[in-house]
Coordinates of C-alpha atoms in Angstrom, one line a residue:
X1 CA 57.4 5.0 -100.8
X2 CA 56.3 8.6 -100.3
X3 CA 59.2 11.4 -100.2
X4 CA 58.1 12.1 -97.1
X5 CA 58.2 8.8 -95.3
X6 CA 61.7 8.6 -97.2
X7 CA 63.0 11.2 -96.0
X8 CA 62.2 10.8 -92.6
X9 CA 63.1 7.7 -92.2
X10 CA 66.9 8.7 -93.3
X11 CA 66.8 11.9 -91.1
X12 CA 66.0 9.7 -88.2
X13 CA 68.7 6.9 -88.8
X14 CA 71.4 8.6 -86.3
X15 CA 68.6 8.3 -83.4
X16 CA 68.0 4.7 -84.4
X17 CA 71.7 4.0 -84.2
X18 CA 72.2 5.8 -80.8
X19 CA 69.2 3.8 -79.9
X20 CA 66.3 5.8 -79.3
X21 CA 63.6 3.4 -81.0
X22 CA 64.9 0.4 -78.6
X23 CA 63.6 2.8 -75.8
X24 CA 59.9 2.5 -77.1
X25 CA 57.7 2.0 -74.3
X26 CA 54.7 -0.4 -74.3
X27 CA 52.7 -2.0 -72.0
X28 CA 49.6 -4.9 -72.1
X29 CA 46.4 -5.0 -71.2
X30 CA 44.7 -8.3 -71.5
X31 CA 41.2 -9.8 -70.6
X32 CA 40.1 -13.4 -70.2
X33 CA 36.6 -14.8 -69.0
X34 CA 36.9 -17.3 -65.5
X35 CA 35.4 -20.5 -66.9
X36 CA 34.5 -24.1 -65.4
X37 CA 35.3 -27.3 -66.4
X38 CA 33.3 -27.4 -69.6
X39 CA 33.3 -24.3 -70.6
X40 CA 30.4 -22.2 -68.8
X41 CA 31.3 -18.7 -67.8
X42 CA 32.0 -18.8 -63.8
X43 CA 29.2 -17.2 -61.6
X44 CA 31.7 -17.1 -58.3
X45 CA 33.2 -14.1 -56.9
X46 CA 36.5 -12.2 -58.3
X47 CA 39.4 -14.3 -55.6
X48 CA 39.9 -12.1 -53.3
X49 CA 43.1 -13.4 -52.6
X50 CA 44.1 -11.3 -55.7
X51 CA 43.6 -8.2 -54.2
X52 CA 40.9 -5.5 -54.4
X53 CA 39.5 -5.1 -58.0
X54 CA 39.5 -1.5 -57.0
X55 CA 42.6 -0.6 -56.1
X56 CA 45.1 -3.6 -57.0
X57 CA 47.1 -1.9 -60.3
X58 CA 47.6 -5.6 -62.1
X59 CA 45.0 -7.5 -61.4
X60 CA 41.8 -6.4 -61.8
X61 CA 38.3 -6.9 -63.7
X62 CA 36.7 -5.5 -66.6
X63 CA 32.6 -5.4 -67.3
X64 CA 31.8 -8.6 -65.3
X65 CA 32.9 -10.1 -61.9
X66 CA 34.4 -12.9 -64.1
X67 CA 36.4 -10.9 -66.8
X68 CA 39.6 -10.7 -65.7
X69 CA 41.9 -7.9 -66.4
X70 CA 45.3 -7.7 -66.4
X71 CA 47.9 -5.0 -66.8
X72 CA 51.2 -5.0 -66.9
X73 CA 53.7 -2.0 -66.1
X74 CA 55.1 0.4 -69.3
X75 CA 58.3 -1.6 -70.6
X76 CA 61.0 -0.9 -72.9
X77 CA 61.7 -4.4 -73.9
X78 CA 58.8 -6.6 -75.1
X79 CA 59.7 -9.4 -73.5
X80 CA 59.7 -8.1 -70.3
X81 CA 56.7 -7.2 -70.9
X82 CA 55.4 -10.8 -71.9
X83 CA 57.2 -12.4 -68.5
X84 CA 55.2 -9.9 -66.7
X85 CA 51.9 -10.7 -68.4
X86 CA 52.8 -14.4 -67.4
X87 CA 53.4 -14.2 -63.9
X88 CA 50.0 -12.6 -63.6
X89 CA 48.7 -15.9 -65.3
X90 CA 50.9 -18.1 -62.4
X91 CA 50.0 -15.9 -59.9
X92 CA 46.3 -16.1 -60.5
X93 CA 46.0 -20.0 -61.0
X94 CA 47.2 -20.7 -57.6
X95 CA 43.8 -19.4 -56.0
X96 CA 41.8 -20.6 -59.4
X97 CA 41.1 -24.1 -58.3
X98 CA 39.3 -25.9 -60.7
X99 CA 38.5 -22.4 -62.8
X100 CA 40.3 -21.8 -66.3
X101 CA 40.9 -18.5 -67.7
X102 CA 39.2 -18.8 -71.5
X103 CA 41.8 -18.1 -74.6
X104 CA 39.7 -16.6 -76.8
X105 CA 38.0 -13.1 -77.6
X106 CA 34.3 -14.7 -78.4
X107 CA 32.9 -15.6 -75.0
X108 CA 32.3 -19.1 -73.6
X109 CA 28.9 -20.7 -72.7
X110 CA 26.4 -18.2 -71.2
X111 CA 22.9 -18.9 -70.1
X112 CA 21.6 -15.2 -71.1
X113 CA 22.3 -12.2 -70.1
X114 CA 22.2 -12.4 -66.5
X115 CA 24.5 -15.1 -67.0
X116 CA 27.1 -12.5 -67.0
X117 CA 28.0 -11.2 -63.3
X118 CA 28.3 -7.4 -63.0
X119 CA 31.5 -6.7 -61.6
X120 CA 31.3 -5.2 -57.7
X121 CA 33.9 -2.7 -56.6
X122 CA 32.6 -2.2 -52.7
X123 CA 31.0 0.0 -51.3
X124 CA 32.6 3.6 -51.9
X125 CA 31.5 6.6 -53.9
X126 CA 34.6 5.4 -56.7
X127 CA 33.6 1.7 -56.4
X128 CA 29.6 2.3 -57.0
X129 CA 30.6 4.4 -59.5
X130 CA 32.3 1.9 -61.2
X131 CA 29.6 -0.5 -60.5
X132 CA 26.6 2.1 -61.9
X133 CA 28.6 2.8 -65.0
X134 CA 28.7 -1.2 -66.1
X135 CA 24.7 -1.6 -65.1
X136 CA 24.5 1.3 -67.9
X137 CA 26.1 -0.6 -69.8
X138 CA 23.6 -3.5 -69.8
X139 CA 20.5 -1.4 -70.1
X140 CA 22.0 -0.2 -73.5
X141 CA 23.3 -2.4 -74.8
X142 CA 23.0 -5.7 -72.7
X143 CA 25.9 -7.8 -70.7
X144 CA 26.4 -10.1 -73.4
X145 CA 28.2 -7.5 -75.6
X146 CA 30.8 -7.3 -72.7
X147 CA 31.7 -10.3 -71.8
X148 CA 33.7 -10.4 -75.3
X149 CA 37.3 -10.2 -74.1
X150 CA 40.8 -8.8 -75.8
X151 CA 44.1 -7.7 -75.5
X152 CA 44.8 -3.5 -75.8
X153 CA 47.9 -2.7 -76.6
X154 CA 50.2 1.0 -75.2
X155 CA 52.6 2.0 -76.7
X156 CA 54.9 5.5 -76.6
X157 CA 57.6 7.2 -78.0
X158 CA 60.5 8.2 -76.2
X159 CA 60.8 12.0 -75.1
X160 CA 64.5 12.3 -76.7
X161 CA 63.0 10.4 -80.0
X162 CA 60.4 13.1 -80.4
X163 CA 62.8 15.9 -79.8
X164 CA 64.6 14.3 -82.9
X165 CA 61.2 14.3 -84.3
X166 CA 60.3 17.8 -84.1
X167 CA 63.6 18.7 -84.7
X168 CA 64.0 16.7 -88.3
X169 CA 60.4 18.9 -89.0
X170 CA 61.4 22.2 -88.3
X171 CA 59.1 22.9 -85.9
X172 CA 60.5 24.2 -83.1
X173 CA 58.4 27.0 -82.4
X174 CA 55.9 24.6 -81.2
X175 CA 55.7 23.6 -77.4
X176 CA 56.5 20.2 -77.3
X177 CA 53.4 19.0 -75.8
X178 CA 51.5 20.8 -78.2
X179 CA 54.2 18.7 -81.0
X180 CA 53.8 15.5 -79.8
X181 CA 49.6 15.5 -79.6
X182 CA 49.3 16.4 -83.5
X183 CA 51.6 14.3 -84.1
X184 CA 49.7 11.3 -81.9
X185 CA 47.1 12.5 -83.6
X186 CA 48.4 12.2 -87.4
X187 CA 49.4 8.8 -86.5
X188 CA 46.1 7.6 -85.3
X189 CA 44.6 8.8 -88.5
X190 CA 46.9 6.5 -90.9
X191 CA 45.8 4.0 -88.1
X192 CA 41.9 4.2 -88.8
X193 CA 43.0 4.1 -92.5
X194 CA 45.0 0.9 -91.8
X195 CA 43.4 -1.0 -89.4
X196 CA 42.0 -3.5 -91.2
X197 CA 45.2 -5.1 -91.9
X198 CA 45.9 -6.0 -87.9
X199 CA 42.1 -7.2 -87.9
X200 CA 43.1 -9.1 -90.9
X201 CA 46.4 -10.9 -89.6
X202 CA 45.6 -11.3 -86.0
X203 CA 42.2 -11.6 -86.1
X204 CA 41.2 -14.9 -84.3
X205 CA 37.3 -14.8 -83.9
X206 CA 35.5 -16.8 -86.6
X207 CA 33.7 -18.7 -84.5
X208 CA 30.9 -18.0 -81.6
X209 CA 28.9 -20.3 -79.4
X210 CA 24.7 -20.2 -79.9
X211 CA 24.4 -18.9 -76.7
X212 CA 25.9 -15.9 -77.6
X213 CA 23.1 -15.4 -80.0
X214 CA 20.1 -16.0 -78.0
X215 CA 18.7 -17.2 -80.9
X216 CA 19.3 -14.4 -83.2
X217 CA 20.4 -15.1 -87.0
X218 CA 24.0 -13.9 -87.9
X219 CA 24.0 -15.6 -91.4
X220 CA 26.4 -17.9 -90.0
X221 CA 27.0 -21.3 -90.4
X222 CA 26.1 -24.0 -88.0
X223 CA 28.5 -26.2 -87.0
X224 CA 28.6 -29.5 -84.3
X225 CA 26.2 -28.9 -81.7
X226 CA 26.4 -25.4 -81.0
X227 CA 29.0 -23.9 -82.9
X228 CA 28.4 -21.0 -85.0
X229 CA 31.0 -20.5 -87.7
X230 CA 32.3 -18.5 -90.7
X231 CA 34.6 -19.3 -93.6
X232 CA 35.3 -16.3 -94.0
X233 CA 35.7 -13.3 -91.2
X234 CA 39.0 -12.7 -89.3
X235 CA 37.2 -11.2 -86.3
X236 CA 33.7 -11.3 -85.3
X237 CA 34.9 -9.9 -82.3
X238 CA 35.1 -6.6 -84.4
X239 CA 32.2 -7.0 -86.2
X240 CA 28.3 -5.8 -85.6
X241 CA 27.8 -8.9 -83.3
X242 CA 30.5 -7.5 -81.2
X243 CA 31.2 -4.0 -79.7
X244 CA 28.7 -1.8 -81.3
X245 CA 26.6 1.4 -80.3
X246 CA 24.6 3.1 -83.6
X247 CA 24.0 5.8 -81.4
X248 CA 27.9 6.5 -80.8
X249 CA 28.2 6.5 -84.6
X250 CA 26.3 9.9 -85.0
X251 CA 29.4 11.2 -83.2
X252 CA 31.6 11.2 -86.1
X253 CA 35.2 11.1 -84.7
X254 CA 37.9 10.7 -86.9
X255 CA 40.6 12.1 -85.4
X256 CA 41.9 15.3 -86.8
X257 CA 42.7 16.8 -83.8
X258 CA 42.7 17.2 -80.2
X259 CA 40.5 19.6 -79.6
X260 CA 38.1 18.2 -82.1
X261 CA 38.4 14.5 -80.2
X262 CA 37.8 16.0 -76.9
X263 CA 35.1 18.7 -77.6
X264 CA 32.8 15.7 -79.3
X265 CA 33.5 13.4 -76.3
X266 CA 33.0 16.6 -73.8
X267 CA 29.4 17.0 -76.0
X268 CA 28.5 13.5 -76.0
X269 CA 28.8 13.2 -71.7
X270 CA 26.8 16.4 -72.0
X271 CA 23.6 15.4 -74.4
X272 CA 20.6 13.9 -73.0
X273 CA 20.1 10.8 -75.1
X274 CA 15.6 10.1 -75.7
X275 CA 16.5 6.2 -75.7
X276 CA 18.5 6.5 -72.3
X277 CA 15.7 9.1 -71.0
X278 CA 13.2 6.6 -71.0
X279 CA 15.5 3.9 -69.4
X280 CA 15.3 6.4 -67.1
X281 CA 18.6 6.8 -64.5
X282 CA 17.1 5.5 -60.9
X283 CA 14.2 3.1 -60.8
X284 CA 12.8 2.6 -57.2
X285 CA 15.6 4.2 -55.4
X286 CA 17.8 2.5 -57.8
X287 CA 21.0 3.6 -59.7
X288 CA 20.5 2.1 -63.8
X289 CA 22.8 4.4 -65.0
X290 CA 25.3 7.1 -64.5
X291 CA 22.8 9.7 -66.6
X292 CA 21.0 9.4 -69.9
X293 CA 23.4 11.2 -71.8
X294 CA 24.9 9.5 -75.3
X295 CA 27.9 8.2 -73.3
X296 CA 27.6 8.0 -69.8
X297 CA 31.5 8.8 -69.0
X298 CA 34.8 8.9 -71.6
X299 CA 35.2 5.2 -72.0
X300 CA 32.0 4.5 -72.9
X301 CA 33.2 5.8 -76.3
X302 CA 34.7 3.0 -78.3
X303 CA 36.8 3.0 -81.3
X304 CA 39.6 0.6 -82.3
X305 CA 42.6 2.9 -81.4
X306 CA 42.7 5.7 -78.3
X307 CA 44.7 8.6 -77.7
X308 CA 45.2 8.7 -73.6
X309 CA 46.9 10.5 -70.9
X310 CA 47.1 9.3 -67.2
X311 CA 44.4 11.5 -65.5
X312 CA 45.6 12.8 -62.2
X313 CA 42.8 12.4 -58.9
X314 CA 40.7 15.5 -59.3
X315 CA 40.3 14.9 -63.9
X316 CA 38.5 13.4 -66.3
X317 CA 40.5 11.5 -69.1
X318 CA 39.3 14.2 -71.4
X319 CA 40.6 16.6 -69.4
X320 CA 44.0 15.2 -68.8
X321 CA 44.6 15.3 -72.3
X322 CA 43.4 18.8 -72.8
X323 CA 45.8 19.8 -69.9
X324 CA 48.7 18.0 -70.6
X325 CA 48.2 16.8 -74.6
X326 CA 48.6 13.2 -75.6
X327 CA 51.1 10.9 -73.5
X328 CA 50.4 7.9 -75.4
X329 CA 48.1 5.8 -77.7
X330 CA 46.4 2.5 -77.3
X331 CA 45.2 0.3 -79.5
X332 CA 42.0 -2.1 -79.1
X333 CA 41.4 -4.0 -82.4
X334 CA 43.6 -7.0 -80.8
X335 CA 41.8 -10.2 -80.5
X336 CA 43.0 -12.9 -78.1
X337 CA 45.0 -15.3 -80.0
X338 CA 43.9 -19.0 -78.6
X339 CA 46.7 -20.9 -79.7
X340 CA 49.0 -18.3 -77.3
X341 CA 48.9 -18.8 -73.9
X342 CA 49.4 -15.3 -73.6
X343 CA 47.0 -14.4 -76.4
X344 CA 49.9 -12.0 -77.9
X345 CA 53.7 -12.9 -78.5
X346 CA 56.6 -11.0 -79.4
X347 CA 56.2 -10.9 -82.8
X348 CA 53.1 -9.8 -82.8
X349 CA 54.4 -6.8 -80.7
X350 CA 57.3 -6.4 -83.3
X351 CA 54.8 -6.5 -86.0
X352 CA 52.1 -3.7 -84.1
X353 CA 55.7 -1.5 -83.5
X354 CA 56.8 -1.0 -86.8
X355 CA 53.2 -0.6 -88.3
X356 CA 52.5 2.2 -85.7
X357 CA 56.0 3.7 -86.1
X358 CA 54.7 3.8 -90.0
X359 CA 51.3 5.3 -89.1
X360 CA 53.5 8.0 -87.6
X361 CA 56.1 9.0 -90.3
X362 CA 54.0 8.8 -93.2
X363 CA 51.7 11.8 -94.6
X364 CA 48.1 11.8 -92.6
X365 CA 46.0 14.5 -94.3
X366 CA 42.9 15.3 -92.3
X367 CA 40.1 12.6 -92.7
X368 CA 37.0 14.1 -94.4
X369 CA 33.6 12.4 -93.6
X370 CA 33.2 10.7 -97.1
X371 CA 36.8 8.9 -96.5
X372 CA 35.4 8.2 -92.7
X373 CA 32.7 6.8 -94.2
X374 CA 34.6 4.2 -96.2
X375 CA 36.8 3.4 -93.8
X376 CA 34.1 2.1 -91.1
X377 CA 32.9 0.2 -94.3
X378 CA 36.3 -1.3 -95.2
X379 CA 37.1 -2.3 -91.8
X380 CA 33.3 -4.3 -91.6
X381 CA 34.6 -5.8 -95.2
X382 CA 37.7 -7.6 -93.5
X383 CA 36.5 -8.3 -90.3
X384 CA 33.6 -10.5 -92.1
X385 CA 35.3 -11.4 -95.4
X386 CA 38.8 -10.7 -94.9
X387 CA 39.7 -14.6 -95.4
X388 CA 37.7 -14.6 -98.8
X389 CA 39.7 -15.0 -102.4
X390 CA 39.3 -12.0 -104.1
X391 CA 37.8 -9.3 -101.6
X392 CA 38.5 -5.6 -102.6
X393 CA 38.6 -2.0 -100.9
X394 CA 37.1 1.0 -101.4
X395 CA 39.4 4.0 -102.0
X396 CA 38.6 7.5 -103.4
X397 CA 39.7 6.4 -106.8
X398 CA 37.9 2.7 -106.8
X399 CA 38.1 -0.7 -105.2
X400 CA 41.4 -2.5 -105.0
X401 CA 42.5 -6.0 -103.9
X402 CA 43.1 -6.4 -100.2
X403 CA 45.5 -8.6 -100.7
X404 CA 47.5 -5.8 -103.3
X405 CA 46.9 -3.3 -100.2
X406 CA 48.6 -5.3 -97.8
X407 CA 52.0 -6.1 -99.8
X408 CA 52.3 -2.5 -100.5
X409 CA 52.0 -1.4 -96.7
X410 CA 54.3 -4.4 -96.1
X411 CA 56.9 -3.3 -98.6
X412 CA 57.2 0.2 -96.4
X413 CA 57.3 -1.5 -93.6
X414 CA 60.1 -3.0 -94.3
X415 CA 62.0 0.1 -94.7
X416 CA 60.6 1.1 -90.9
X417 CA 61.7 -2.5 -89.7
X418 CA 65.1 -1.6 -90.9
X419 CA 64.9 1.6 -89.1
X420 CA 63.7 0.0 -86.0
X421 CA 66.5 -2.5 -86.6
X422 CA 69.3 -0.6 -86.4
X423 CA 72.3 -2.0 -84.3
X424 CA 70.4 -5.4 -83.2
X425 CA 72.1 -8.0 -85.0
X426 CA 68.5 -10.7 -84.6
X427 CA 67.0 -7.6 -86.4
X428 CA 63.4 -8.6 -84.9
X429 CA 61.4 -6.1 -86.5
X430 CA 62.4 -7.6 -90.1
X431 CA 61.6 -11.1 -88.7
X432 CA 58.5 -10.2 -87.6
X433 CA 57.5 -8.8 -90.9
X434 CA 58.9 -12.2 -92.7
X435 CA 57.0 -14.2 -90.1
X436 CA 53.8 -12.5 -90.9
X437 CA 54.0 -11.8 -94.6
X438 CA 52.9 -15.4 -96.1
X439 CA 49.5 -14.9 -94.0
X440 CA 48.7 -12.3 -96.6
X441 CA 48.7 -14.4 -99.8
X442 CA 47.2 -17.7 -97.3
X443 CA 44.7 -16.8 -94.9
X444 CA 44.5 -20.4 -93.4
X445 CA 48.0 -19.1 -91.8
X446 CA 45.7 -16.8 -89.9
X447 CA 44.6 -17.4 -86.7
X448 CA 40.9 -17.2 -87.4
X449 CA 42.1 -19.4 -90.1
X450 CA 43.4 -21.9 -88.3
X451 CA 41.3 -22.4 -86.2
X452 CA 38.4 -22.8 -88.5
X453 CA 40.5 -25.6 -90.2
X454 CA 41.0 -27.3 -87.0
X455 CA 37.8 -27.2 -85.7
X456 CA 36.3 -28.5 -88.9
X457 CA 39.3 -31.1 -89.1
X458 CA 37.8 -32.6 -85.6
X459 CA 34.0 -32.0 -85.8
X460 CA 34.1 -29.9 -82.4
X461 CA 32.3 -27.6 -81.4
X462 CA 34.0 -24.5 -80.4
X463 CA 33.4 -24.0 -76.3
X464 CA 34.6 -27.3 -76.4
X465 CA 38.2 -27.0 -78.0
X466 CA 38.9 -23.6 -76.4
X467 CA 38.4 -25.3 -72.9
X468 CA 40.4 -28.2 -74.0
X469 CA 42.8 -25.4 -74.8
X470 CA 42.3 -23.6 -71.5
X471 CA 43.2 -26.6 -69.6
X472 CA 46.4 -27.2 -71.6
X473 CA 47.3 -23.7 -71.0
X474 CA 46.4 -23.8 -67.3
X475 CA 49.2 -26.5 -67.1
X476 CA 52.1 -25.1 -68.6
X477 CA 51.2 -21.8 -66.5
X478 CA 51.2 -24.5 -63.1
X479 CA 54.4 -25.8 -63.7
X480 CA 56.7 -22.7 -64.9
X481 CA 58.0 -20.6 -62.1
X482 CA 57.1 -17.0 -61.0
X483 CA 60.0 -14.7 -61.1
X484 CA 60.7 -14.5 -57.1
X485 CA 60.5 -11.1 -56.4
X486 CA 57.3 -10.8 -58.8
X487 CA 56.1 -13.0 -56.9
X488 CA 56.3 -11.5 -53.4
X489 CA 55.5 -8.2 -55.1
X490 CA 52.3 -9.7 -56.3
X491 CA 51.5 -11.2 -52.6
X492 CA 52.2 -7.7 -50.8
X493 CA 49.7 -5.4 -53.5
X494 CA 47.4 -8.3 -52.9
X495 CA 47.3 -7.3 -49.0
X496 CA 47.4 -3.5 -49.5
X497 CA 44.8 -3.2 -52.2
X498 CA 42.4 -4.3 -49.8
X499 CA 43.7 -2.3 -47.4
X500 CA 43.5 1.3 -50.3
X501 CA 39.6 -0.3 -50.7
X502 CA 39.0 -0.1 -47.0
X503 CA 40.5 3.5 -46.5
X504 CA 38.7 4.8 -50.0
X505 CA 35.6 3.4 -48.2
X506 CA 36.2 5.0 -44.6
X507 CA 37.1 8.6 -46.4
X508 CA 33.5 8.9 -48.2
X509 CA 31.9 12.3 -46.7
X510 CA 29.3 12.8 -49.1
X511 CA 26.3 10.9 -50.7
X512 CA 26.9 9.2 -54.0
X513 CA 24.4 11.3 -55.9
X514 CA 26.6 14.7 -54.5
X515 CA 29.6 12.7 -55.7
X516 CA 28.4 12.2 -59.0
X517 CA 26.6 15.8 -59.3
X518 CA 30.9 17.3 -58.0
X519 CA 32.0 14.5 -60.9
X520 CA 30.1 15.8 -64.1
X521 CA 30.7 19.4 -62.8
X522 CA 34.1 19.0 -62.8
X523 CA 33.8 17.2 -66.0
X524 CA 31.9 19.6 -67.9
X525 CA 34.8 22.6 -66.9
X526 CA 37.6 22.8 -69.9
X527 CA 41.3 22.7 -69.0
X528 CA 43.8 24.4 -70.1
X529 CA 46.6 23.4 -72.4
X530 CA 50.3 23.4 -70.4
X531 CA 52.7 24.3 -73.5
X532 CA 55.9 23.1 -71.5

């Protein structure tokens, strides 16, 4: 263990003992595909008695019409959390009829890429927006791409744990905004280095259907009757079949800082791309995409761990955190875990808390482009090999095991788990790390392990054991109860969400191209840092 880690870890043992780390805050995002009966991705309308996609702040959809979204509020306890994150499972069923929600990340059957619905949001300036910004999306890159689903993960530190924080440093000349980003910041950098090992132990995508594929070759192995498998990635989900954009990679972000993060974004929204020229942004009156700049808006940006701050009405995300610095981060390299009927449980969470609280307390020197380099190339490594004997890392002084890289991260995590530990007598960070720690040295533990075995084990093809799957999880979510007052919560946001889409719709006053002309003018415009 470094003397740094060390020693902050021992500076901060009073707050963990007044318990300051039990008030981490963390909330869940989590996507799922509406399927049929066997398996086909559902071509019917978003219920709309779940409320307005728009508006509704639970329940909502992602790229398509039939990628649900869910969110969850910003808890302290993670099994609030996960009761939340259920209810909006029991909730939704009850207007489902026949439809399952699919468990995994890798999509279910699709008949090409119009197979995949575009998601609507109405009629309003905000809504078309919305709409415009996902038909980008398929003209660069195609709606195949996004109907891969997965769970993203928020998670903050407490105000009074990073006054300890800055406090332990010496830094109290610094504003406490100004703190708290770099310090986001130097945490998401040990992230990008570490990665791979949540890709790695999570990972749950080694198998696709050939529809995904439209007849492209992968190199992978076919398997029953449409099944395309591999022995050997954790997550093709994370890999070049999945989220992808060459042209985002000339962007180079690794993270140093904040102003470094949001000046590249700020450029990229800025710079007319010639690929996305020739698309060309209206075609007969019209709208293909938002403009043909390298990323049409902030989120178009994709990378496996975010820095974000809640935007107010009038700013852009970028903006928000140049205004107000980083409120929390979130992470994105989660795939669904099918044999979960939540796709994430609590050790899991106690498992993504202590490596993140690790990220944060060890030394994170600035990331040079050589090292940037070789991590995008050791993350690609795991994500298609990480379940094969033998595979090695790239570092600045040579290749090393993975599996040597991964007990030595897990023997300071321990220390953090202890940390984290202090004063719960079920110490569930430690578990967690026990739980977790023979996948390492047996990859068939893993998920995408797993369920390679078992779908080789049965001779199934893979659509049709996740839908088996669905079904068995559609049950259990049928017959538990809804917390009561979730419940009527869920029923009254359900009614005023459509009644927010219906006044957002009546207070238009200008076109949609003046809308979006007033949008990327006020995105261009920098904000200032507030020190308080």
């Amino acid at each position: 263990m470094s003397e740094q880690l060390a020693r902050r870890i021992e500076g901060l043992k009073g707050a963990a003992q007044r318990g300051l780390f039990a008030r981490i805050r963390r909330g869940i995002e989590k996507e799922g595909l509406r399927v049929d009966q066997q398996g086909n991705i559902e071509q019917t309308p978003h219920p709309r008695a779940l409320g307005s996609k728009l508006t509704h702040p639970h329940i909502t959809t992602d790229y398509s019409e039939a990628l649900l979204e869910y969110i969850t509020p910003v808890f302290c306890r993670p099994q609030d959390a996960l009761d939340f994150l259920a209810d909006l499972h029991r909730f939704t069923y009850r207007y489902l009829g026949d439809e399952l929600i699919w468990p995994a990340s890798m999509p279910a059957r699709l008949n090409g890429n119009d197979s995949v619905p575009i998601a609507d949001y109405g009629s309003s300036n905000v809504g078309a927006m919305k709409h415009v910004y996902r038909r980008g999306l398929d003209v660069r890159y195609g709606r195949i791409m996004q109907s891969i689903a997965g769970i993203h993960y928020n998670f903050s530190l407490p105000d009074a744990l990073w006054s300890e924080l800055q406090q332990l440093e010496g830094e109290s000349e610094a504003s406490p905004n100004a703190y708290r980003s770099r310090a986001y910041f130097d945490l998401i950098r040990n992230f990008r280095r570490n990665s791979w090992l949540l890709m790695y132990l999570f990972g749950a995508s080694p198998a696709i259907d050939r529809s995904f594929l439209e007849g492209r070759d992968a190199g992978l192995e076919h398997h029953g009757e449409r099944t395309l498998l591999s022995s050997t990635a954790s997550t093709l989900r994370m890999s070049d079949l999945g989220y992808q954009n060459k042209v985002q990679s000339q962007l180079r972000i690794c993270f140093n800082s904040l102003e470094n993060y949001v000046g590249t974004l700020r450029h990229a929204i800025a710079t007319p791309w010639p690929d996305y020229e020739r698309l060309g942004v209206q075609q007969e009156g019209e709208w293909r995409q938002l403009n043909s700049n390298i990323l049409q808006i902030e989120n178009e940006y994709y990378s496996d761990i975010r820095p974000k701050r809640v935007a107010r009405h009038d700013e852009t995300s970028t903006q928000a955190l140049e205004a107000r610095g980083v409120e929390y981060i979130e992470v994105r390299c989660l795939d669904l875990d099918p044999f979960l009927p939540l796709g994430i449980d609590e050790t899991e969470i106690r498992f993504l808390d202590t490596f993140l609280v690790w990220c944060l307390l060890r030394e994170s020197p600035w990331i040079p482009d050589a090292e940037c380099d070789r991590l995008d190339d050791n993350r690609a490594r795991v994500v298609r090999y990480g379940r094969q004997p033998g595979l090695t890392l790239e570092f600045e002084d040579g290749p090393r095991l993975m599996s040597t890289c991964a007990h030595e991260i897990l023997d300071e995590l321990a220390s953090v788990a202890q940390l984290l530990d202090s004063g719960d007598e079920t110490a569930p960070h430690q578990t967690a790390l026990k739980t977790l720690a023979p996948r390492i040295d047996d990859p068939g533990l893993t998920p995408a392990g797993r369920l390679e075995r078992l779908l080789r084990e049965q001779g199934c093809d893979f659509v049709d054991w996740v839908t088996e799957q669905a079904r068995q999880q559609a049950e259990w979510f049928r017959a538990t109860p809804m917390d009561r007052a979730r419940e009527a919560l869920l029923e009254q946001l359900s009614e005023t969400s459509h009644i927010q889409q219906r006044d957002t719709e009546a207070d238009d006053d200008v076109s949609f191209a003046e809308f979006l002309g007033r949008y990327f003018e006020r995105a261009r415009q920098p904000h200032t840092f507030q020190k308080a």
